[in-house]
Amino acid sequence: MIIDVVVASTSRYSRFGPVRSPEEAEDLSGQVILERIKSAGHIARYSLLPDGLGLREAAEKSDADLLVICGGTGLTRSDLTLEAIEPLFEKSLPGFGEIFRYKSLEEVGTRAMLTRAAAGVHQGRPIFCLPGSPGAARLGMDLIIPELEHIIGHIRE
């Protein structure tokens, strides 16, 4: 499977520009995600974008089997991933966010309520929106990878 990974970080983008690997942007979360994808035998394509509506364009242009967006899910004014992506969802997958927050509770305590991790389906492909920390990237991919074929199978029925 081909998985597009978009890291949404305005500050990192303004510092490094449109890089094509997490190493070029000192992006630990992107590295974690790509390692998980590759170790599961899938192909990963990486891009770094600023938060905002450019994420919507990336989702529209993606021809991957899955899109993972990491970052921009917090509560600051500049965290706009969900505002850009959720309107595209033809179907939402609320269970992902629920399980993500439940598992996060074990790791970060009640701060887990602040996460806006989300998932949905757009143009026949799942999109997962993860918080930007390396721990959240690891947790998100540990939830997604084992269910990926099952999810895509249902979407394509």
Short mmCIF file of C-alpha atoms in Angstrom, two decimals:
data_model
loop_
_atom_site.label_atom_id
_atom_site.label_comp_id
_atom_site.label_asym_id
_atom_site.label_seq_id
_atom_site.Cartn_x
_atom_site.Cartn_y
_atom_site.Cartn_z
CA MET A 1 0.00 0.00 0.00
CA ILE A 2 1.02 3.56 -0.60
CA ILE A 3 0.65 5.93 2.33
CA ASP A 4 1.02 9.68 2.06
CA VAL A 5 2.34 11.29 5.23
CA VAL A 6 1.86 15.02 5.61
CA VAL A 7 3.36 16.77 8.59
CA ALA A 8 1.52 20.01 9.31
CA SER A 9 3.82 22.50 11.00
CA THR A 10 3.89 26.16 10.09
CA SER A 11 6.99 26.82 12.21
CA ARG A 12 8.92 23.85 10.79
CA TYR A 13 7.82 24.72 7.24
CA SER A 14 8.97 28.33 7.59
CA ARG A 15 12.34 27.04 8.84
CA PHE A 16 12.95 24.18 6.38
CA GLY A 17 10.56 24.70 3.46
CA PRO A 18 8.91 21.96 1.38
CA VAL A 19 11.27 19.08 2.22
CA ARG A 20 10.68 15.48 1.12
CA SER A 21 12.06 13.60 4.14
CA PRO A 22 11.65 14.04 7.89
CA GLU A 23 15.41 14.05 8.36
CA GLU A 24 15.67 17.23 6.27
CA ALA A 25 13.30 18.97 8.71
CA GLU A 26 14.53 17.49 12.00
CA ASP A 27 11.07 15.93 12.25
CA LEU A 28 11.03 13.13 14.85
CA SER A 29 7.29 12.50 14.48
CA GLY A 30 7.61 12.10 10.73
CA GLN A 31 10.49 9.69 11.24
CA VAL A 32 8.41 7.59 13.65
CA ILE A 33 5.52 7.41 11.20
CA LEU A 34 7.71 6.50 8.22
CA GLU A 35 9.55 3.83 10.22
CA ARG A 36 6.24 2.22 11.26
CA ILE A 37 4.93 2.28 7.69
CA LYS A 38 8.09 0.84 6.17
CA SER A 39 8.46 -1.85 8.83
CA ALA A 40 4.90 -2.98 7.98
CA GLY A 41 5.96 -3.39 4.34
CA HIS A 42 4.17 -0.35 2.91
CA ILE A 43 5.44 2.54 0.81
CA ALA A 44 5.50 5.98 2.42
CA ARG A 45 5.64 9.39 0.75
CA TYR A 46 6.47 12.35 3.01
CA SER A 47 5.74 16.04 2.76
CA LEU A 48 5.92 18.99 5.12
CA LEU A 49 3.27 21.70 4.86
CA PRO A 50 2.16 24.65 6.95
CA ASP A 51 -1.09 24.34 8.90
CA GLY A 52 -4.17 25.52 7.06
CA LEU A 53 -6.05 25.14 3.84
CA GLY A 54 -3.02 23.76 1.96
CA LEU A 55 -3.74 20.54 3.81
CA ARG A 56 -7.11 20.33 2.10
CA GLU A 57 -5.42 20.65 -1.29
CA ALA A 58 -2.95 17.90 -0.32
CA ALA A 59 -5.85 15.62 0.64
CA GLU A 60 -7.64 16.35 -2.63
CA LYS A 61 -4.53 15.60 -4.71
CA SER A 62 -3.45 12.46 -2.86
CA ASP A 63 -3.68 9.26 -4.86
CA ALA A 64 -2.43 7.10 -1.98
CA ASP A 65 -4.35 4.29 -0.31
CA LEU A 66 -4.17 6.18 2.99
CA LEU A 67 -3.35 9.71 4.12
CA VAL A 68 -1.85 10.42 7.53
CA ILE A 69 -1.64 14.03 8.65
CA CYS A 70 0.46 14.69 11.74
CA GLY A 71 0.26 17.98 13.60
CA GLY A 72 -2.07 20.93 13.80
CA THR A 73 -4.66 19.14 15.94
CA GLY A 74 -4.16 21.19 19.09
CA LEU A 75 -6.04 24.12 20.50
CA THR A 76 -3.92 27.09 19.45
CA ARG A 77 -5.12 29.55 16.83
CA SER A 78 -2.63 28.13 14.33
CA ASP A 79 -3.82 24.51 14.77
CA LEU A 80 -6.05 24.19 11.72
CA THR A 81 -5.70 20.61 10.52
CA LEU A 82 -9.19 19.52 11.49
CA GLU A 83 -10.77 22.73 10.28
CA ALA A 84 -9.17 22.07 6.88
CA ILE A 85 -9.76 18.31 6.67
CA GLU A 86 -12.97 17.38 8.50
CA PRO A 87 -15.24 19.17 5.99
CA LEU A 88 -13.91 16.71 3.38
CA PHE A 89 -15.04 13.63 5.30
CA GLU A 90 -17.83 11.76 3.60
CA LYS A 91 -17.85 9.44 6.61
CA SER A 92 -16.17 9.94 9.95
CA LEU A 93 -14.49 7.24 12.03
CA PRO A 94 -15.15 8.47 15.57
CA GLY A 95 -13.85 5.24 17.08
CA PHE A 96 -10.31 6.18 16.11
CA GLY A 97 -10.34 9.40 18.12
CA GLU A 98 -12.07 7.66 21.01
CA ILE A 99 -9.51 4.84 21.16
CA PHE A 100 -6.64 7.29 20.65
CA ARG A 101 -7.79 9.38 23.62
CA TYR A 102 -8.37 6.25 25.74
CA LYS A 103 -4.85 4.97 25.02
CA SER A 104 -3.42 8.46 25.53
CA LEU A 105 -5.02 8.56 28.97
CA GLU A 106 -2.69 5.74 29.99
CA GLU A 107 0.34 7.74 28.81
CA VAL A 108 -0.43 11.40 29.56
CA GLY A 109 -3.31 11.29 32.02
CA THR A 110 -6.28 13.58 31.70
CA ARG A 111 -4.40 15.83 29.27
CA ALA A 112 -5.63 13.27 26.73
CA MET A 113 -8.91 15.19 26.61
CA LEU A 114 -7.11 17.95 24.72
CA THR A 115 -6.32 15.82 21.69
CA ARG A 116 -8.42 16.22 18.60
CA ALA A 117 -7.14 13.09 16.85
CA ALA A 118 -9.67 12.23 14.16
CA ALA A 119 -10.25 10.08 11.12
CA GLY A 120 -12.63 9.85 8.21
CA VAL A 121 -13.05 8.78 4.61
CA HIS A 122 -12.57 11.06 1.60
CA GLN A 123 -12.69 9.94 -2.04
CA GLY A 124 -12.49 6.29 -1.08
CA ARG A 125 -9.46 6.63 1.17
CA PRO A 126 -9.06 6.89 4.92
CA ILE A 127 -7.50 10.02 6.36
CA PHE A 128 -6.07 9.98 9.87
CA CYS A 129 -5.21 13.20 11.70
CA LEU A 130 -2.71 12.75 14.52
CA PRO A 131 -1.27 15.13 17.07
CA GLY A 132 2.28 16.24 16.30
CA SER A 133 4.33 14.75 19.13
CA PRO A 134 6.52 11.69 18.51
CA GLY A 135 4.57 9.77 21.17
CA ALA A 136 1.26 10.57 19.48
CA ALA A 137 2.72 9.61 16.10
CA ARG A 138 3.83 6.26 17.52
CA LEU A 139 0.48 5.60 19.20
CA GLY A 140 -1.50 6.60 16.13
CA MET A 141 0.46 4.35 13.82
CA ASP A 142 0.30 1.48 16.31
CA LEU A 143 -3.50 1.78 16.11
CA ILE A 144 -3.73 2.30 12.34
CA ILE A 145 -1.27 -0.22 10.88
CA PRO A 146 -2.85 -3.42 12.28
CA GLU A 147 -6.32 -2.38 11.02
CA LEU A 148 -5.29 -0.78 7.75
CA GLU A 149 -6.22 -3.58 5.36
CA HIS A 150 -9.48 -4.18 7.21
CA ILE A 151 -10.41 -0.49 7.01
CA ILE A 152 -9.55 -0.18 3.34
CA GLY A 153 -11.39 -3.43 2.58
CA HIS A 154 -14.59 -2.00 4.06
CA ILE A 155 -14.21 1.30 2.25
CA ARG A 156 -13.76 -0.44 -1.10
CA GLU A 157 -16.77 -2.80 -0.71
#
